[in-house]
Amino acid sequence: MPDNSPNSPLTDLRNLTLKELTDFIVELGEPKFRARQIFSWLYRPQISSFSEMTNLALTFRARLQDIARLSSLQVDKRQEANDGTVKYAFKLADNALIESVLIPDDNRHTLCVSSQVGCAMGCAFCLTGTMGLRRNLTAAEIVNQVIHVRNELEAKTNGKGRINNLVFMGMGEPLANYDNLRRALDILTDDNGLDFSQRRITVSTCGLVPKIEQLGAETKVNLAISLHAADNETRSRLLPINQTYDIDALLQACRAYPLPKRRRIMIEYVLLAGINDRPGDARRLIKILHKLRCKINLLPCNETEALPFKRPERAVVEKFQHILQEAGYTAIIRESRGAEISAACGQLANKRPGNCHQTT
Ligand code: SAH
Ligand code: SF4
């Protein structure tokens, strides 16, 4: 049985990068190469205990058992929508709930993961924002979302199905939990870990400029920006973070982001009726995005009773898209997937959190 107690004195090995695990093993007086051996066991399908790590001496396995543990996530609820979208509510060791959403698209799968319990950023249109921040997720809690869904998918498809893309668009602001995000990315992209290519991972942010710079300097993952408005007055009303890092500072960080060839930044734009959906907003957007290598995802607002925002009429959404396309931008209307199971963007609440649902 995995030990998931939050106060456990045992070291959770799934919470360590390979480098950290190496330090841990060396401190035990074991040779360095053991760390890589253990690390590669940690992320194999269906491994849940040290006793399964058969190339380690029995005495060492017993020693590990006494000082270390392998955490996993407990499924609180699993819901599958008609379109195949699966929403997982995971219960953490302290009973907090987070969600992950698996979105199938032809033969590909995108997994949307959470990075925090709640969120401190307080965006006006987002249900997660209304609950405030309860806590950051650990690296293990981030990685375990991926392990759980990957194991289930592989078991269901006889090893054929895999998660092709990972998006940090679930509950929370990933760049506000930078250190654990960074460690989770290390584990997810290590070829002895979950072996994801960095270009298959997208981190979405409301605009923490210094952390965008750090992410660009330290990783090669894709960046998605929740822009949502083309002028500072509207953006500051919708996203309080704009009062600290305004549109100029944000887009400057985007322009400086070291993008590999042929890759583009994803600009996310929630369309809120009567607030940011007019042709003038689209034209201003064109102006401020000038020469930025980007594609634009238009997200018609997911309405919730708790918040006063409305989704614009379809014609308004299409007109907005058309103006952007005429100016040469790739602009895609992202329809909510799994809406009937509240798996859609911004439907995260503390009772039964929902989640975002975009494929990249
Ligand atoms: N905190 C990060 C990651 C969450 S991503 C960020 O904000 O980028 C979730 C995406 O869903 C964000 O683009 C967010 O702005 C969007 N979203 C939030 N509430 C929404 C709503 N009511 N309708 C549609 N999209 C929403
Ligand atoms: Fe947090 Fe993102 Fe929601 Fe804003 S949109 S409150 S940053 S989860």
mmCIF file of C-alpha atoms and ligand atoms in Angstrom:
data_model
loop_
_atom_site.group_PDB
_atom_site.id
_atom_site.type_symbol
_atom_site.label_atom_id
_atom_site.label_comp_id
_atom_site.label_asym_id
_atom_site.label_seq_id
_atom_site.Cartn_x
_atom_site.Cartn_y
_atom_site.Cartn_z
ATOM 1 C CA MET A 1 0.000 0.000 0.000
ATOM 2 C CA PRO A 2 1.423 3.426 -0.858
ATOM 3 C CA ASP A 3 1.952 5.662 2.140
ATOM 4 C CA ASN A 4 0.194 8.904 1.286
ATOM 5 C CA SER A 5 0.062 10.465 4.705
ATOM 6 C CA PRO A 6 0.954 14.180 4.503
ATOM 7 C CA ASN A 7 2.901 13.967 7.774
ATOM 8 C CA SER A 8 4.792 10.827 6.884
ATOM 9 C CA PRO A 9 8.421 10.859 8.059
ATOM 10 C CA LEU A 10 9.282 8.757 5.007
ATOM 11 C CA THR A 11 10.799 10.475 1.968
ATOM 12 C CA ASP A 12 8.495 10.328 -1.046
ATOM 13 C CA LEU A 13 10.836 9.273 -3.847
ATOM 14 C CA ARG A 14 8.317 10.401 -6.465
ATOM 15 C CA ASN A 15 8.882 13.907 -5.184
ATOM 16 C CA LEU A 16 12.578 13.941 -6.119
ATOM 17 C CA THR A 17 14.281 14.820 -9.365
ATOM 18 C CA LEU A 18 17.019 12.436 -10.457
ATOM 19 C CA LYS A 19 19.609 14.812 -9.035
ATOM 20 C CA GLU A 20 17.846 14.983 -5.684
ATOM 21 C CA LEU A 21 17.419 11.216 -5.609
ATOM 22 C CA THR A 22 21.133 10.838 -6.312
ATOM 23 C CA ASP A 23 21.961 13.039 -3.310
ATOM 24 C CA PHE A 24 19.565 10.990 -1.181
ATOM 25 C CA ILE A 25 21.133 7.684 -2.247
ATOM 26 C CA VAL A 26 24.706 8.904 -1.841
ATOM 27 C CA GLU A 27 23.849 10.084 1.679
ATOM 28 C CA LEU A 28 22.767 6.541 2.459
ATOM 29 C CA GLY A 29 26.274 5.421 1.514
ATOM 30 C CA GLU A 30 25.080 3.680 -1.662
ATOM 31 C CA PRO A 31 26.759 4.036 -5.048
ATOM 32 C CA LYS A 32 25.446 6.796 -7.344
ATOM 33 C CA PHE A 33 24.237 4.449 -10.088
ATOM 34 C CA ARG A 34 21.580 3.040 -7.725
ATOM 35 C CA ALA A 35 19.771 6.367 -7.995
ATOM 36 C CA ARG A 36 19.265 6.000 -11.746
ATOM 37 C CA GLN A 37 18.208 2.372 -11.256
ATOM 38 C CA ILE A 38 15.555 3.357 -8.715
ATOM 39 C CA PHE A 39 14.486 6.440 -10.663
ATOM 40 C CA SER A 40 13.734 4.373 -13.735
ATOM 41 C CA TRP A 41 11.588 1.986 -11.665
ATOM 42 C CA LEU A 42 9.581 4.811 -10.133
ATOM 43 C CA TYR A 43 7.800 5.736 -13.337
ATOM 44 C CA ARG A 44 7.256 2.363 -14.947
ATOM 45 C CA PRO A 45 3.633 1.360 -15.381
ATOM 46 C CA GLN A 46 1.949 -0.143 -12.345
ATOM 47 C CA ILE A 47 4.945 0.013 -9.983
ATOM 48 C CA SER A 48 3.694 0.700 -6.479
ATOM 49 C CA SER A 49 6.301 -0.712 -4.064
ATOM 50 C CA PHE A 50 10.011 -1.244 -3.588
ATOM 51 C CA SER A 51 9.527 -5.016 -3.544
ATOM 52 C CA GLU A 52 8.909 -4.834 -7.314
ATOM 53 C CA MET A 53 12.347 -3.323 -7.990
ATOM 54 C CA THR A 54 13.931 -6.669 -8.686
ATOM 55 C CA ASN A 55 17.415 -5.520 -9.666
ATOM 56 C CA LEU A 56 17.991 -4.068 -6.195
ATOM 57 C CA ALA A 57 19.400 -6.287 -3.440
ATOM 58 C CA LEU A 58 16.734 -7.547 -1.027
ATOM 59 C CA THR A 59 18.461 -5.930 1.942
ATOM 60 C CA PHE A 60 18.517 -2.554 0.159
ATOM 61 C CA ARG A 61 14.857 -2.873 -0.775
ATOM 62 C CA ALA A 62 14.059 -3.547 2.881
ATOM 63 C CA ARG A 63 16.106 -0.510 3.903
ATOM 64 C CA LEU A 64 14.251 1.693 1.420
ATOM 65 C CA GLN A 65 10.962 0.425 2.775
ATOM 66 C CA ASP A 66 11.943 1.801 6.198
ATOM 67 C CA ILE A 67 12.921 5.271 5.092
ATOM 68 C CA ALA A 68 11.130 6.011 1.838
ATOM 69 C CA ARG A 69 7.767 5.732 0.143
ATOM 70 C CA LEU A 70 6.088 5.926 -3.249
ATOM 71 C CA SER A 71 3.053 8.172 -3.205
ATOM 72 C CA SER A 72 0.091 7.831 -5.545
ATOM 73 C CA LEU A 73 -3.230 9.613 -5.979
ATOM 74 C CA GLN A 74 -6.590 8.351 -4.868
ATOM 75 C CA VAL A 75 -9.458 8.764 -7.315
ATOM 76 C CA ASP A 76 -12.405 10.441 -5.645
ATOM 77 C CA LYS A 77 -14.537 10.470 -8.776
ATOM 78 C CA ARG A 78 -14.141 9.570 -12.432
ATOM 79 C CA GLN A 79 -16.611 10.931 -14.969
ATOM 80 C CA GLU A 80 -16.671 10.251 -18.665
ATOM 81 C CA ALA A 81 -18.490 12.585 -21.076
ATOM 82 C CA ASN A 82 -20.204 11.489 -24.286
ATOM 83 C CA ASP A 83 -17.326 12.865 -26.345
ATOM 84 C CA GLY A 84 -14.862 10.620 -24.475
ATOM 85 C CA THR A 85 -13.437 13.360 -22.241
ATOM 86 C CA VAL A 86 -12.626 11.913 -18.826
ATOM 87 C CA LYS A 87 -12.525 14.056 -15.720
ATOM 88 C CA TYR A 88 -10.675 12.715 -12.688
ATOM 89 C CA ALA A 89 -11.175 14.230 -9.261
ATOM 90 C CA PHE A 90 -8.242 13.176 -7.109
ATOM 91 C CA LYS A 91 -8.327 13.316 -3.345
ATOM 92 C CA LEU A 92 -4.993 14.335 -1.885
ATOM 93 C CA ALA A 93 -3.585 13.138 1.420
ATOM 94 C CA ASP A 94 -5.027 16.179 3.216
ATOM 95 C CA ASN A 95 -8.441 15.566 1.577
ATOM 96 C CA ALA A 96 -8.041 18.490 -0.824
ATOM 97 C CA LEU A 97 -9.489 17.834 -4.270
ATOM 98 C CA ILE A 98 -7.829 18.545 -7.569
ATOM 99 C CA GLU A 99 -8.733 17.583 -11.090
ATOM 100 C CA SER A 100 -7.175 16.337 -14.266
ATOM 101 C CA VAL A 101 -8.958 16.042 -17.594
ATOM 102 C CA LEU A 102 -8.076 13.624 -20.358
ATOM 103 C CA ILE A 103 -9.201 14.828 -23.772
ATOM 104 C CA PRO A 104 -9.155 12.384 -26.677
ATOM 105 C CA ASP A 105 -8.817 13.788 -30.166
ATOM 106 C CA ASP A 106 -8.721 11.256 -33.016
ATOM 107 C CA ASN A 107 -6.031 8.878 -31.818
ATOM 108 C CA ARG A 108 -4.288 11.419 -29.666
ATOM 109 C CA HIS A 109 -4.753 12.284 -26.028
ATOM 110 C CA THR A 110 -4.138 15.530 -24.206
ATOM 111 C CA LEU A 111 -3.990 15.576 -20.433
ATOM 112 C CA CYS A 112 -4.793 18.794 -18.606
ATOM 113 C CA VAL A 113 -3.237 18.858 -15.133
ATOM 114 C CA SER A 114 -3.608 20.997 -12.016
ATOM 115 C CA SER A 115 -0.718 22.799 -10.356
ATOM 116 C CA GLN A 116 -2.316 24.170 -7.187
ATOM 117 C CA VAL A 117 -5.325 23.593 -4.947
ATOM 118 C CA GLY A 118 -7.302 26.734 -5.811
ATOM 119 C CA CYS A 119 -5.581 29.852 -7.113
ATOM 120 C CA ALA A 120 -4.589 33.190 -5.604
ATOM 121 C CA MET A 121 -4.830 35.190 -8.831
ATOM 122 C CA GLY A 122 -8.512 36.067 -8.514
ATOM 123 C CA CYS A 123 -9.413 36.421 -12.199
ATOM 124 C CA ALA A 124 -12.965 37.716 -12.298
ATOM 125 C CA PHE A 125 -14.385 35.173 -14.785
ATOM 126 C CA CYS A 126 -12.807 32.040 -13.313
ATOM 127 C CA LEU A 127 -14.451 29.875 -10.688
ATOM 128 C CA THR A 128 -11.102 28.629 -9.382
ATOM 129 C CA GLY A 129 -10.227 32.250 -8.714
ATOM 130 C CA THR A 130 -13.184 32.588 -6.338
ATOM 131 C CA MET A 131 -11.852 29.903 -4.009
ATOM 132 C CA GLY A 132 -8.479 31.505 -3.317
ATOM 133 C CA LEU A 133 -5.301 29.521 -2.889
ATOM 134 C CA ARG A 134 -5.413 26.599 -0.537
ATOM 135 C CA ARG A 135 -1.919 25.325 -1.249
ATOM 136 C CA ASN A 136 0.662 24.498 -3.877
ATOM 137 C CA LEU A 137 0.845 20.975 -5.237
ATOM 138 C CA THR A 138 4.075 19.092 -4.647
ATOM 139 C CA ALA A 139 6.038 17.886 -7.646
ATOM 140 C CA ALA A 140 4.864 14.347 -6.799
ATOM 141 C CA GLU A 141 1.213 15.435 -6.809
ATOM 142 C CA ILE A 142 1.684 16.979 -10.248
ATOM 143 C CA VAL A 143 3.526 13.960 -11.650
ATOM 144 C CA ASN A 144 1.138 11.478 -10.027
ATOM 145 C CA GLN A 145 -1.776 12.918 -12.013
ATOM 146 C CA VAL A 146 0.089 11.939 -15.164
ATOM 147 C CA ILE A 147 1.126 8.520 -13.829
ATOM 148 C CA HIS A 148 -2.414 7.622 -12.791
ATOM 149 C CA VAL A 149 -4.012 8.575 -16.094
ATOM 150 C CA ARG A 150 -1.189 7.031 -18.133
ATOM 151 C CA ASN A 151 -1.529 3.723 -16.242
ATOM 152 C CA GLU A 152 -5.277 3.642 -16.743
ATOM 153 C CA LEU A 153 -5.013 4.544 -20.427
ATOM 154 C CA GLU A 154 -2.355 1.917 -21.086
ATOM 155 C CA ALA A 155 -4.301 -0.767 -19.246
ATOM 156 C CA LYS A 156 -7.472 0.081 -21.200
ATOM 157 C CA THR A 157 -5.782 0.054 -24.586
ATOM 158 C CA ASN A 158 -3.373 -2.862 -24.071
ATOM 159 C CA GLY A 159 -0.451 -0.467 -24.001
ATOM 160 C CA LYS A 160 -1.370 1.232 -27.298
ATOM 161 C CA GLY A 161 -2.897 4.475 -26.027
ATOM 162 C CA ARG A 162 -0.619 7.159 -24.713
ATOM 163 C CA ILE A 163 -0.770 10.712 -23.484
ATOM 164 C CA ASN A 164 0.578 12.773 -26.369
ATOM 165 C CA ASN A 165 0.349 16.245 -24.886
ATOM 166 C CA LEU A 166 0.403 17.672 -21.401
ATOM 167 C CA VAL A 167 -1.110 21.061 -20.662
ATOM 168 C CA PHE A 168 -0.879 22.923 -17.357
ATOM 169 C CA MET A 169 -4.341 24.399 -17.744
ATOM 170 C CA GLY A 170 -6.145 22.807 -14.827
ATOM 171 C CA MET A 171 -6.640 24.272 -11.417
ATOM 172 C CA GLY A 172 -4.066 26.831 -10.303
ATOM 173 C CA GLU A 173 -1.437 29.160 -11.684
ATOM 174 C CA PRO A 174 1.580 26.970 -12.510
ATOM 175 C CA LEU A 175 4.098 29.820 -12.454
ATOM 176 C CA ALA A 176 3.000 30.769 -8.922
ATOM 177 C CA ASN A 177 4.233 27.298 -7.903
ATOM 178 C CA TYR A 178 7.390 27.591 -9.943
ATOM 179 C CA ASP A 179 9.827 25.443 -7.974
ATOM 180 C CA ASN A 180 7.531 22.430 -7.830
ATOM 181 C CA LEU A 181 6.478 22.942 -11.448
ATOM 182 C CA ARG A 182 10.131 23.005 -12.477
ATOM 183 C CA ARG A 183 10.867 19.812 -10.519
ATOM 184 C CA ALA A 184 7.805 18.110 -11.965
ATOM 185 C CA LEU A 185 8.947 19.120 -15.472
ATOM 186 C CA ASP A 186 12.360 17.586 -14.746
ATOM 187 C CA ILE A 187 10.735 14.284 -13.802
ATOM 188 C CA LEU A 188 8.221 14.364 -16.657
ATOM 189 C CA THR A 189 10.884 14.990 -19.304
ATOM 190 C CA ASP A 190 13.678 12.758 -17.967
ATOM 191 C CA ASP A 191 14.104 9.780 -20.292
ATOM 192 C CA ASN A 192 14.234 7.559 -17.216
ATOM 193 C CA GLY A 193 11.218 9.375 -15.831
ATOM 194 C CA LEU A 194 8.064 9.841 -17.906
ATOM 195 C CA ASP A 195 10.058 10.689 -21.023
ATOM 196 C CA PHE A 196 7.860 13.495 -22.369
ATOM 197 C CA SER A 197 9.413 15.701 -24.980
ATOM 198 C CA GLN A 198 9.380 19.349 -23.865
ATOM 199 C CA ARG A 199 7.604 20.351 -27.040
ATOM 200 C CA ARG A 200 4.637 18.220 -25.976
ATOM 201 C CA ILE A 201 4.195 20.220 -22.786
ATOM 202 C CA THR A 202 2.431 23.579 -22.529
ATOM 203 C CA VAL A 203 2.446 25.780 -19.441
ATOM 204 C CA SER A 204 -0.342 28.343 -19.268
ATOM 205 C CA THR A 205 -0.035 31.521 -17.214
ATOM 206 C CA CYS A 206 -2.064 34.620 -16.446
ATOM 207 C CA GLY A 207 1.181 36.606 -16.771
ATOM 208 C CA LEU A 208 3.769 36.321 -13.992
ATOM 209 C CA VAL A 209 6.438 38.080 -16.028
ATOM 210 C CA PRO A 210 9.621 37.252 -14.031
ATOM 211 C CA LYS A 211 8.618 33.585 -13.963
ATOM 212 C CA ILE A 212 7.957 33.565 -17.710
ATOM 213 C CA GLU A 213 11.543 34.769 -18.149
ATOM 214 C CA GLN A 214 12.800 32.064 -15.804
ATOM 215 C CA LEU A 215 10.781 29.356 -17.554
ATOM 216 C CA GLY A 216 12.208 30.437 -20.907
ATOM 217 C CA ALA A 217 15.751 30.398 -19.548
ATOM 218 C CA GLU A 218 15.438 27.003 -17.866
ATOM 219 C CA THR A 219 13.177 24.913 -20.094
ATOM 220 C CA LYS A 220 11.976 24.489 -23.665
ATOM 221 C CA VAL A 221 8.305 23.955 -22.925
ATOM 222 C CA ASN A 222 5.541 25.755 -24.811
ATOM 223 C CA LEU A 223 4.013 28.857 -23.367
ATOM 224 C CA ALA A 224 0.331 29.787 -23.300
ATOM 225 C CA ILE A 225 -0.676 33.260 -22.158
ATOM 226 C CA SER A 226 -4.098 34.036 -20.733
ATOM 227 C CA LEU A 227 -4.366 37.490 -22.280
ATOM 228 C CA HIS A 228 -8.135 37.972 -22.401
ATOM 229 C CA ALA A 229 -8.082 41.715 -23.112
ATOM 230 C CA ALA A 230 -6.281 44.099 -25.432
ATOM 231 C CA ASP A 231 -6.236 47.187 -23.224
ATOM 232 C CA ASN A 232 -4.901 47.625 -19.704
ATOM 233 C CA GLU A 233 -8.077 49.026 -18.232
ATOM 234 C CA THR A 234 -10.157 45.980 -19.200
ATOM 235 C CA ARG A 235 -7.374 43.525 -18.410
ATOM 236 C CA SER A 236 -6.754 44.978 -14.960
ATOM 237 C CA ARG A 237 -10.453 44.661 -14.183
ATOM 238 C CA LEU A 238 -10.532 41.035 -15.309
ATOM 239 C CA LEU A 239 -7.077 39.858 -14.190
ATOM 240 C CA PRO A 240 -5.701 41.609 -11.082
ATOM 241 C CA ILE A 241 -2.159 40.467 -12.010
ATOM 242 C CA ASN A 242 -2.275 43.090 -14.769
ATOM 243 C CA GLN A 243 -1.938 45.786 -12.111
ATOM 244 C CA THR A 244 1.555 44.437 -11.399
ATOM 245 C CA TYR A 245 2.624 43.291 -14.878
ATOM 246 C CA ASP A 246 0.721 45.173 -17.543
ATOM 247 C CA ILE A 247 0.144 44.189 -21.171
ATOM 248 C CA ASP A 248 3.357 45.883 -22.356
ATOM 249 C CA ALA A 249 5.512 44.042 -19.823
ATOM 250 C CA LEU A 250 3.738 40.764 -20.568
ATOM 251 C CA LEU A 251 4.088 40.984 -24.327
ATOM 252 C CA GLN A 252 7.684 42.072 -23.977
ATOM 253 C CA ALA A 253 8.350 38.880 -22.003
ATOM 254 C CA CYS A 254 6.556 36.912 -24.743
ATOM 255 C CA ARG A 255 8.695 38.505 -27.447
ATOM 256 C CA ALA A 256 11.830 37.651 -25.491
ATOM 257 C CA TYR A 257 10.727 34.058 -24.823
ATOM 258 C CA PRO A 258 13.254 31.798 -26.557
ATOM 259 C CA LEU A 259 10.949 30.017 -28.982
ATOM 260 C CA PRO A 260 12.371 27.128 -30.957
ATOM 261 C CA LYS A 261 11.896 27.320 -34.727
ATOM 262 C CA ARG A 262 8.361 26.856 -36.015
ATOM 263 C CA ARG A 263 6.867 27.097 -32.543
ATOM 264 C CA ARG A 264 4.443 29.770 -31.501
ATOM 265 C CA ILE A 265 3.138 31.153 -28.250
ATOM 266 C CA MET A 266 -0.498 30.356 -27.611
ATOM 267 C CA ILE A 267 -2.571 33.405 -26.766
ATOM 268 C CA GLU A 268 -5.746 32.529 -24.892
ATOM 269 C CA TYR A 269 -8.630 34.937 -25.099
ATOM 270 C CA VAL A 270 -11.847 34.286 -23.174
ATOM 271 C CA LEU A 271 -14.733 35.994 -24.944
ATOM 272 C CA LEU A 272 -17.042 37.693 -22.452
ATOM 273 C CA ALA A 273 -20.234 39.229 -23.842
ATOM 274 C CA GLY A 274 -20.150 43.028 -23.945
ATOM 275 C CA ILE A 275 -16.767 43.217 -22.204
ATOM 276 C CA ASN A 276 -13.977 42.220 -24.570
ATOM 277 C CA ASP A 277 -15.777 40.856 -27.630
ATOM 278 C CA ARG A 278 -16.285 43.905 -29.851
ATOM 279 C CA PRO A 279 -14.667 44.344 -33.264
ATOM 280 C CA GLY A 280 -12.636 47.198 -31.750
ATOM 281 C CA ASP A 281 -11.190 44.723 -29.202
ATOM 282 C CA ALA A 282 -10.186 42.380 -32.013
ATOM 283 C CA ARG A 283 -8.511 45.230 -33.877
ATOM 284 C CA ARG A 284 -6.642 46.347 -30.773
ATOM 285 C CA LEU A 285 -5.548 42.757 -30.236
ATOM 286 C CA ILE A 286 -4.099 42.677 -33.743
ATOM 287 C CA LYS A 287 -2.196 45.849 -33.005
ATOM 288 C CA ILE A 288 -0.663 44.709 -29.711
ATOM 289 C CA LEU A 289 0.257 41.243 -31.024
ATOM 290 C CA HIS A 290 2.080 42.769 -33.986
ATOM 291 C CA LYS A 291 4.952 40.529 -35.079
ATOM 292 C CA LEU A 292 4.596 38.162 -32.115
ATOM 293 C CA ARG A 293 4.897 34.545 -33.264
ATOM 294 C CA CYS A 294 1.610 33.315 -31.868
ATOM 295 C CA LYS A 295 -1.643 31.546 -32.473
ATOM 296 C CA ILE A 296 -4.836 32.642 -30.806
ATOM 297 C CA ASN A 297 -7.312 30.422 -29.025
ATOM 298 C CA LEU A 298 -10.711 32.019 -28.591
ATOM 299 C CA LEU A 299 -12.556 30.575 -25.599
ATOM 300 C CA PRO A 300 -16.236 31.531 -25.529
ATOM 301 C CA CYS A 301 -16.904 32.077 -21.830
ATOM 302 C CA ASN A 302 -18.079 29.050 -19.882
ATOM 303 C CA GLU A 303 -20.915 30.449 -17.851
ATOM 304 C CA THR A 304 -21.410 29.590 -14.209
ATOM 305 C CA GLU A 305 -24.201 30.720 -11.926
ATOM 306 C CA ALA A 306 -21.707 32.106 -9.430
ATOM 307 C CA LEU A 307 -20.252 34.645 -11.866
ATOM 308 C CA PRO A 308 -21.946 37.408 -13.865
ATOM 309 C CA PHE A 309 -20.217 36.808 -17.215
ATOM 310 C CA LYS A 310 -22.013 35.673 -20.336
ATOM 311 C CA ARG A 311 -20.924 33.897 -23.485
ATOM 312 C CA PRO A 312 -21.305 36.075 -26.604
ATOM 313 C CA GLU A 313 -23.656 35.045 -29.430
ATOM 314 C CA ARG A 314 -22.035 32.669 -31.913
ATOM 315 C CA ALA A 315 -22.067 35.345 -34.630
ATOM 316 C CA VAL A 316 -20.104 37.697 -32.380
ATOM 317 C CA VAL A 317 -17.494 35.007 -31.712
ATOM 318 C CA GLU A 318 -17.174 34.261 -35.421
ATOM 319 C CA LYS A 319 -16.894 37.923 -36.330
ATOM 320 C CA PHE A 320 -14.093 38.313 -33.770
ATOM 321 C CA GLN A 321 -12.334 35.290 -35.247
ATOM 322 C CA HIS A 322 -12.810 36.592 -38.767
ATOM 323 C CA ILE A 323 -11.181 39.947 -37.993
ATOM 324 C CA LEU A 324 -8.117 38.179 -36.568
ATOM 325 C CA GLN A 325 -7.927 35.802 -39.517
ATOM 326 C CA GLU A 326 -8.197 38.643 -42.020
ATOM 327 C CA ALA A 327 -5.117 40.139 -40.376
ATOM 328 C CA GLY A 328 -3.259 36.879 -40.950
ATOM 329 C CA TYR A 329 -3.528 35.329 -37.482
ATOM 330 C CA THR A 330 -4.324 31.709 -36.759
ATOM 331 C CA ALA A 331 -7.380 32.045 -34.533
ATOM 332 C CA ILE A 332 -9.235 28.950 -33.413
ATOM 333 C CA ILE A 333 -12.518 28.839 -31.531
ATOM 334 C CA ARG A 334 -12.087 26.263 -28.772
ATOM 335 C CA GLU A 335 -15.346 24.640 -27.976
ATOM 336 C CA SER A 336 -15.673 23.246 -24.482
ATOM 337 C CA ARG A 337 -15.099 19.556 -24.241
ATOM 338 C CA GLY A 338 -16.835 17.594 -21.565
ATOM 339 C CA ALA A 339 -19.022 20.530 -20.570
ATOM 340 C CA GLU A 340 -21.792 18.268 -19.269
ATOM 341 C CA ILE A 341 -19.408 16.892 -16.639
ATOM 342 C CA SER A 342 -18.127 20.399 -15.785
ATOM 343 C CA ALA A 343 -14.772 19.597 -17.291
ATOM 344 C CA ALA A 344 -14.610 22.912 -19.092
ATOM 345 C CA CYS A 345 -12.251 25.851 -18.585
ATOM 346 C CA GLY A 346 -12.953 27.973 -15.574
ATOM 347 C CA GLN A 347 -15.509 25.609 -14.100
ATOM 348 C CA LEU A 348 -13.268 24.735 -11.191
ATOM 349 C CA ALA A 349 -14.919 25.163 -7.849
ATOM 350 C CA ASN A 350 -14.069 23.845 -4.440
ATOM 351 C CA LYS A 351 -17.059 21.554 -4.136
ATOM 352 C CA ARG A 352 -16.624 19.677 -7.362
ATOM 353 C CA PRO A 353 -13.863 21.319 -9.286
ATOM 354 C CA GLY A 354 -14.136 21.350 -13.047
ATOM 355 C CA ASN A 355 -11.230 21.831 -15.341
ATOM 356 C CA CYS A 356 -9.881 23.186 -18.561
ATOM 357 C CA HIS A 357 -10.042 21.145 -21.654
ATOM 358 C CA GLN A 358 -7.926 22.376 -24.487
ATOM 359 C CA THR A 359 -5.922 20.315 -26.885
ATOM 360 C CA THR A 360 -2.815 21.884 -28.299
HETATM 361 N N1 SAH B 1 -3.831 29.812 -14.266
HETATM 362 C C1 SAH B 1 -3.407 29.528 -15.571
HETATM 363 C C2 SAH B 1 -3.749 28.122 -15.952
HETATM 364 C C3 SAH B 1 -5.230 27.803 -15.973
HETATM 365 S S1 SAH B 1 -5.626 27.598 -17.624
HETATM 366 C C4 SAH B 1 -3.986 30.536 -16.539
HETATM 367 O O1 SAH B 1 -4.874 31.268 -16.158
HETATM 368 O O2 SAH B 1 -3.499 30.595 -17.678
HETATM 369 C C5 SAH B 1 -7.294 27.742 -17.661
HETATM 370 C C6 SAH B 1 -7.718 28.592 -18.824
HETATM 371 O O3 SAH B 1 -9.121 28.699 -18.761
HETATM 372 C C7 SAH B 1 -7.159 30.008 -18.732
HETATM 373 O O4 SAH B 1 -6.873 30.535 -19.992
HETATM 374 C C8 SAH B 1 -8.315 30.718 -18.115
HETATM 375 O O5 SAH B 1 -8.231 32.094 -18.320
HETATM 376 C C9 SAH B 1 -9.475 30.056 -18.805
HETATM 377 N N2 SAH B 1 -10.745 30.294 -18.130
HETATM 378 C C10 SAH B 1 -10.962 30.632 -16.844
HETATM 379 N N3 SAH B 1 -12.271 30.833 -16.615
HETATM 380 C C11 SAH B 1 -12.910 30.632 -17.795
HETATM 381 C C12 SAH B 1 -14.263 30.670 -18.186
HETATM 382 N N4 SAH B 1 -15.244 30.975 -17.334
HETATM 383 N N5 SAH B 1 -14.547 30.401 -19.489
HETATM 384 C C13 SAH B 1 -13.582 30.060 -20.358
HETATM 385 N N6 SAH B 1 -12.280 29.994 -20.038
HETATM 386 C C14 SAH B 1 -11.943 30.280 -18.766
HETATM 387 FE FE1 SF4 B 2 -6.038 31.340 -11.511
HETATM 388 FE FE2 SF4 B 2 -5.850 30.933 -14.150
HETATM 389 FE FE3 SF4 B 2 -8.258 31.013 -12.921
HETATM 390 FE FE4 SF4 B 2 -6.832 33.248 -13.174
HETATM 391 S S1 SF4 B 2 -7.702 32.002 -14.845
HETATM 392 S S2 SF4 B 2 -7.900 32.574 -11.307
HETATM 393 S S3 SF4 B 2 -4.773 32.480 -12.936
HETATM 394 S S4 SF4 B 2 -6.668 29.487 -12.631
#
